[in-house]
Backbone as a chain_set.jsonl record, in Angstrom:
{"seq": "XXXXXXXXXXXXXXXXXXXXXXXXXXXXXXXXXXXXXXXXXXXXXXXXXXXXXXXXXXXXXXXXXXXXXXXXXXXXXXXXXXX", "coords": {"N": [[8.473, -17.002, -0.61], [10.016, -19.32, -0.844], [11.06, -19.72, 1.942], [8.548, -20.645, 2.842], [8.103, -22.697, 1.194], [10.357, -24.403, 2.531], [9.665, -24.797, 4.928], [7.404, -26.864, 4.143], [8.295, -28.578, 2.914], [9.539, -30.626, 5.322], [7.964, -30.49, 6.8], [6.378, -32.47, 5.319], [8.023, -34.305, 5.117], [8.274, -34.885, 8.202], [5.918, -36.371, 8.291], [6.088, -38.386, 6.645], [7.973, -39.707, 7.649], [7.743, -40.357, 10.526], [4.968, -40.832, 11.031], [3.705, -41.875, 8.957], [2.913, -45.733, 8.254], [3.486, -47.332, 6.565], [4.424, -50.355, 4.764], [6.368, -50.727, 2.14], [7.876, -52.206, -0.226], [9.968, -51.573, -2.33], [10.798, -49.105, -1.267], [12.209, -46.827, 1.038], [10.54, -45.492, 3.396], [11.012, -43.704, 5.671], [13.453, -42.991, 5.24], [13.268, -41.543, 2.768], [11.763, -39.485, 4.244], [13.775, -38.577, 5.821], [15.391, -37.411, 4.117], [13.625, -35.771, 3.134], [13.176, -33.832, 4.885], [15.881, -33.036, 5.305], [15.981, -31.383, 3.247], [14.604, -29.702, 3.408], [15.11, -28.178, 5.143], [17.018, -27.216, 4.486], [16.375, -25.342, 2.479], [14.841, -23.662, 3.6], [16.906, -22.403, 5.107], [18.636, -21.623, 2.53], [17.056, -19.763, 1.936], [15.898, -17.46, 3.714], [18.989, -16.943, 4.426], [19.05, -15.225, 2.115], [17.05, -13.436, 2.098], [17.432, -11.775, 3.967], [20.384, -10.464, 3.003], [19.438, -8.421, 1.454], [19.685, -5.259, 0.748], [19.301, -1.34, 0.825], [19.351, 0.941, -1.02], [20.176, 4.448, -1.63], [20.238, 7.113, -3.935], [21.17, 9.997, -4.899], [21.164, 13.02, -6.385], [22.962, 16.058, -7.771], [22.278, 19.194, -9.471], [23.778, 21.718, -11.519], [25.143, 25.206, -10.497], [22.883, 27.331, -10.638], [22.309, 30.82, -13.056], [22.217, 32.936, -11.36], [23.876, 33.047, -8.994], [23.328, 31.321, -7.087], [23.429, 28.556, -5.573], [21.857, 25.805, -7.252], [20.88, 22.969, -5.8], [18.975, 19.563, -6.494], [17.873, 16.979, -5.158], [17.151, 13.705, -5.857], [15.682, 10.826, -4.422], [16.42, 7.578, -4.285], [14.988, 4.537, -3.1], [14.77, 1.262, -2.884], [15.396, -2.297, -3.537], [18.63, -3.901, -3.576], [20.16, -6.942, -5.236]], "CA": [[8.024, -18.259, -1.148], [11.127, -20.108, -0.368], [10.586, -20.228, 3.337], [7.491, -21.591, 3.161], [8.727, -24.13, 0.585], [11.202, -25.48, 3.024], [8.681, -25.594, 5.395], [6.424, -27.234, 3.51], [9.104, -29.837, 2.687], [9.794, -30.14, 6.217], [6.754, -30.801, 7.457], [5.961, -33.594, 4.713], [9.167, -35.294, 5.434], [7.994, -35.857, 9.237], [4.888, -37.175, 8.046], [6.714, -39.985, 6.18], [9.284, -40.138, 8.764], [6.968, -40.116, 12.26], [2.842, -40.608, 10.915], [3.024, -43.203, 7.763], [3.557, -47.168, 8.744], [3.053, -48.44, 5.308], [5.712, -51.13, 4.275], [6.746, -50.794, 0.561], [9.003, -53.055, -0.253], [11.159, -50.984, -2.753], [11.678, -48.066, -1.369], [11.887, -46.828, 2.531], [9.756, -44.09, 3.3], [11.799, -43.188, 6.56], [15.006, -42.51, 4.672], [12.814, -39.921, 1.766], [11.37, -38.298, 4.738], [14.585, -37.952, 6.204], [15.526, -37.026, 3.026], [12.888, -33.931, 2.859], [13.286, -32.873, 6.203], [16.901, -31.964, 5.125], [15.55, -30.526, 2.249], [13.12, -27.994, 3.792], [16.4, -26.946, 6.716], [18.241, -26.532, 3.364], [15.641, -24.196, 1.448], [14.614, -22.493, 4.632], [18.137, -21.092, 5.556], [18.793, -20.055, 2.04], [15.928, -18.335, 1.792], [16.462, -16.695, 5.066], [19.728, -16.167, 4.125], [19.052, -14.089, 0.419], [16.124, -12.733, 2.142], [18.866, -10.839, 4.903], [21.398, -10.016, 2.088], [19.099, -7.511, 0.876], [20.548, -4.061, 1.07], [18.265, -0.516, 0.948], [20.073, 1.935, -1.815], [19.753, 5.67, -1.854], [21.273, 7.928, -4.449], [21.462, 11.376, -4.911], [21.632, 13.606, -8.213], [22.853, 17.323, -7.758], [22.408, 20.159, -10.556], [25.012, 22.768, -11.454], [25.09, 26.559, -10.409], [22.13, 28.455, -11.607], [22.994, 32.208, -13.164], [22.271, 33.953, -9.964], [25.469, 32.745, -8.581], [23.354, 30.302, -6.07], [23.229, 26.715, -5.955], [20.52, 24.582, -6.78], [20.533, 21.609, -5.657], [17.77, 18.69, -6.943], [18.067, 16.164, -4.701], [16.646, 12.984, -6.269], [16.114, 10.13, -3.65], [15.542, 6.239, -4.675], [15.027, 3.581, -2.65], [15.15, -0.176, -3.14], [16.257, -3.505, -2.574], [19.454, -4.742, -4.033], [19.586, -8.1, -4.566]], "C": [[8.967, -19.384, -0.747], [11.368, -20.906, 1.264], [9.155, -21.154, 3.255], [7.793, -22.875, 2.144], [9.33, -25.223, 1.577], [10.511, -25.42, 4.605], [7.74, -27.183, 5.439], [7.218, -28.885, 3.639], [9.555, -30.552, 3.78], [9.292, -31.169, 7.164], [6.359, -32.189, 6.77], [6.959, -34.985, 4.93], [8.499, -35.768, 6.732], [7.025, -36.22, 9.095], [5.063, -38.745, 7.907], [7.266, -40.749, 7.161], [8.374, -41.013, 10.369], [5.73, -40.708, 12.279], [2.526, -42.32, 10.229], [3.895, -44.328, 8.66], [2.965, -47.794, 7.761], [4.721, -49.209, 5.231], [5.558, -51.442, 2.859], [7.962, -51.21, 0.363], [10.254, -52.51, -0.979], [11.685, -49.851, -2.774], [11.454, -47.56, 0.194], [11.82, -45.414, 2.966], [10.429, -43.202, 4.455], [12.72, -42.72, 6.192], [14.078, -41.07, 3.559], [12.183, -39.257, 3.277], [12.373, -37.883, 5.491], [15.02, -36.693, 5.699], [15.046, -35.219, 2.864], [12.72, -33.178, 3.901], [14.698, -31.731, 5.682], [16.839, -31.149, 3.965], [15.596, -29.26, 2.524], [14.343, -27.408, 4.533], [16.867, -26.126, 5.368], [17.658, -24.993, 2.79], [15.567, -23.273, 2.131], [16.045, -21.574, 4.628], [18.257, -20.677, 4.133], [18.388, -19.277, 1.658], [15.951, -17.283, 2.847], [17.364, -15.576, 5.013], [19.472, -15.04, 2.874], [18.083, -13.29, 0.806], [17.106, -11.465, 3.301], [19.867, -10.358, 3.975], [20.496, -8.987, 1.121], [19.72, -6.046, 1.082], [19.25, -2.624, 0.314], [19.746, 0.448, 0.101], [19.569, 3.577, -1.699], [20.879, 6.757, -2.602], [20.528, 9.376, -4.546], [21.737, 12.466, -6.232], [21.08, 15.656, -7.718], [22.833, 18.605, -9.338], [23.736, 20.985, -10.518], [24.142, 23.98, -10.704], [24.313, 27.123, -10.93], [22.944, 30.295, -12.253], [22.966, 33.1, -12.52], [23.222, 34.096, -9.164], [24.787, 31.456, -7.32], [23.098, 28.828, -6.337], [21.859, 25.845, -5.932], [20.514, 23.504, -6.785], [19.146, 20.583, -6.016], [18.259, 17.465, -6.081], [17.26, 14.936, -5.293], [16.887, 11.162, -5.256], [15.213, 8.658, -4.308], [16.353, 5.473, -3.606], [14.515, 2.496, -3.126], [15.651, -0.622, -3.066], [17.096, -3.926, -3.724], [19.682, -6.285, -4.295], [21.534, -8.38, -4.747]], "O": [[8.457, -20.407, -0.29], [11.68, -22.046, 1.608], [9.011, -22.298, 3.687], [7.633, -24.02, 2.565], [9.06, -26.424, 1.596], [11.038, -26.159, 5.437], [7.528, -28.083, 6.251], [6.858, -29.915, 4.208], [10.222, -31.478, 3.318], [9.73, -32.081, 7.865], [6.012, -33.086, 7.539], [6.712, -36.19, 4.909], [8.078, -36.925, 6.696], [6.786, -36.767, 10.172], [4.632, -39.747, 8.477], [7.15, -41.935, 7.468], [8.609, -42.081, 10.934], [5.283, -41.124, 13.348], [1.827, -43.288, 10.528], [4.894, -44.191, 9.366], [2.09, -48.65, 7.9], [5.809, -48.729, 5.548], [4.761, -52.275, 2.427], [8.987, -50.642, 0.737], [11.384, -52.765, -0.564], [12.521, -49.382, -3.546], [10.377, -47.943, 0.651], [12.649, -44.504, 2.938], [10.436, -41.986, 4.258], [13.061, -41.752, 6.872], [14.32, -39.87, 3.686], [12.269, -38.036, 3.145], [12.171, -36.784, 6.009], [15.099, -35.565, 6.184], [15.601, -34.142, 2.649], [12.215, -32.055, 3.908], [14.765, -30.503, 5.626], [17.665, -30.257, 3.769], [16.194, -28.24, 2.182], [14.535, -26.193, 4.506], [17.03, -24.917, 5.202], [18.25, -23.918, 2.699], [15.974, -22.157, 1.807], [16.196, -20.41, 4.256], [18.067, -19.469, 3.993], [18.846, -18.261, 1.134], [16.05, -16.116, 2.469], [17.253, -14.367, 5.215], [19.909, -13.904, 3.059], [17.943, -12.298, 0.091], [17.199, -10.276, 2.998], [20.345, -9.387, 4.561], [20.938, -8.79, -0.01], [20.494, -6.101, 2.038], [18.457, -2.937, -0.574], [20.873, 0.552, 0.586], [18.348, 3.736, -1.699], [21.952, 7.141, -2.138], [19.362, 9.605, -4.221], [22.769, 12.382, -6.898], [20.03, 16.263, -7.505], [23.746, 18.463, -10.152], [24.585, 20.905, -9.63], [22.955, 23.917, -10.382], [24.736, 27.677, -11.945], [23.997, 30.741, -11.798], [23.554, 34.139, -12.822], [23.468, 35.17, -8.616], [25.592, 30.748, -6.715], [22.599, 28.243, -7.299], [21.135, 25.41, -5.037], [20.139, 22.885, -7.781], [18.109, 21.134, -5.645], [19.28, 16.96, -6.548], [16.11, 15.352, -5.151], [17.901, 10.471, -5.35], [14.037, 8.552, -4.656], [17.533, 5.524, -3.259], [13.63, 2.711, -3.955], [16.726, -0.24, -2.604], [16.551, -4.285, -4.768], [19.291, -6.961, -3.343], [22.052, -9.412, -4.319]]}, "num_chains": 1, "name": "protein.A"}
């Protein structure tokens, strides 16, 4: 969701910036779409980034010694994302 946010934001900034030629006297639409261009770079990378800092876990869960004298192992495997 984040990526496409700073897309989104991005994209609306060069609208303002590049498309619109309205003149409003109190406020200058070139500077907010500057504005949301650096937005959207901003959101994008750290969505990017937190979306790469994920990490893949796998644990492991052994039993004891049954009374036969052999080992049983239960291997129990989970995966998922860390955040």
């Amino acid at each position: 969701m984040g990526i496409g946010t700073g897309i989104f934001l991005f994209v609306v900034g060069a609208i303002l910036t590049f498309a619109v030629n309205v003149d409003v006297p109190w406020i200058n639409l070139d500077i907010v779409g500057y504005l949301l261009m650096g937005a959207g770079v901003l959101v994008f990378l750290i969505s990017l980034i937190m979306m790469l800092r994920r990490r893949q876990t796998v644990s492991t869960t052994r039993t004891a010694v049954d009374p036969t004298g052999n080992e049983r192992v239960t291997e129990k495997e989970t995966k998922g994302d860390v955040l």
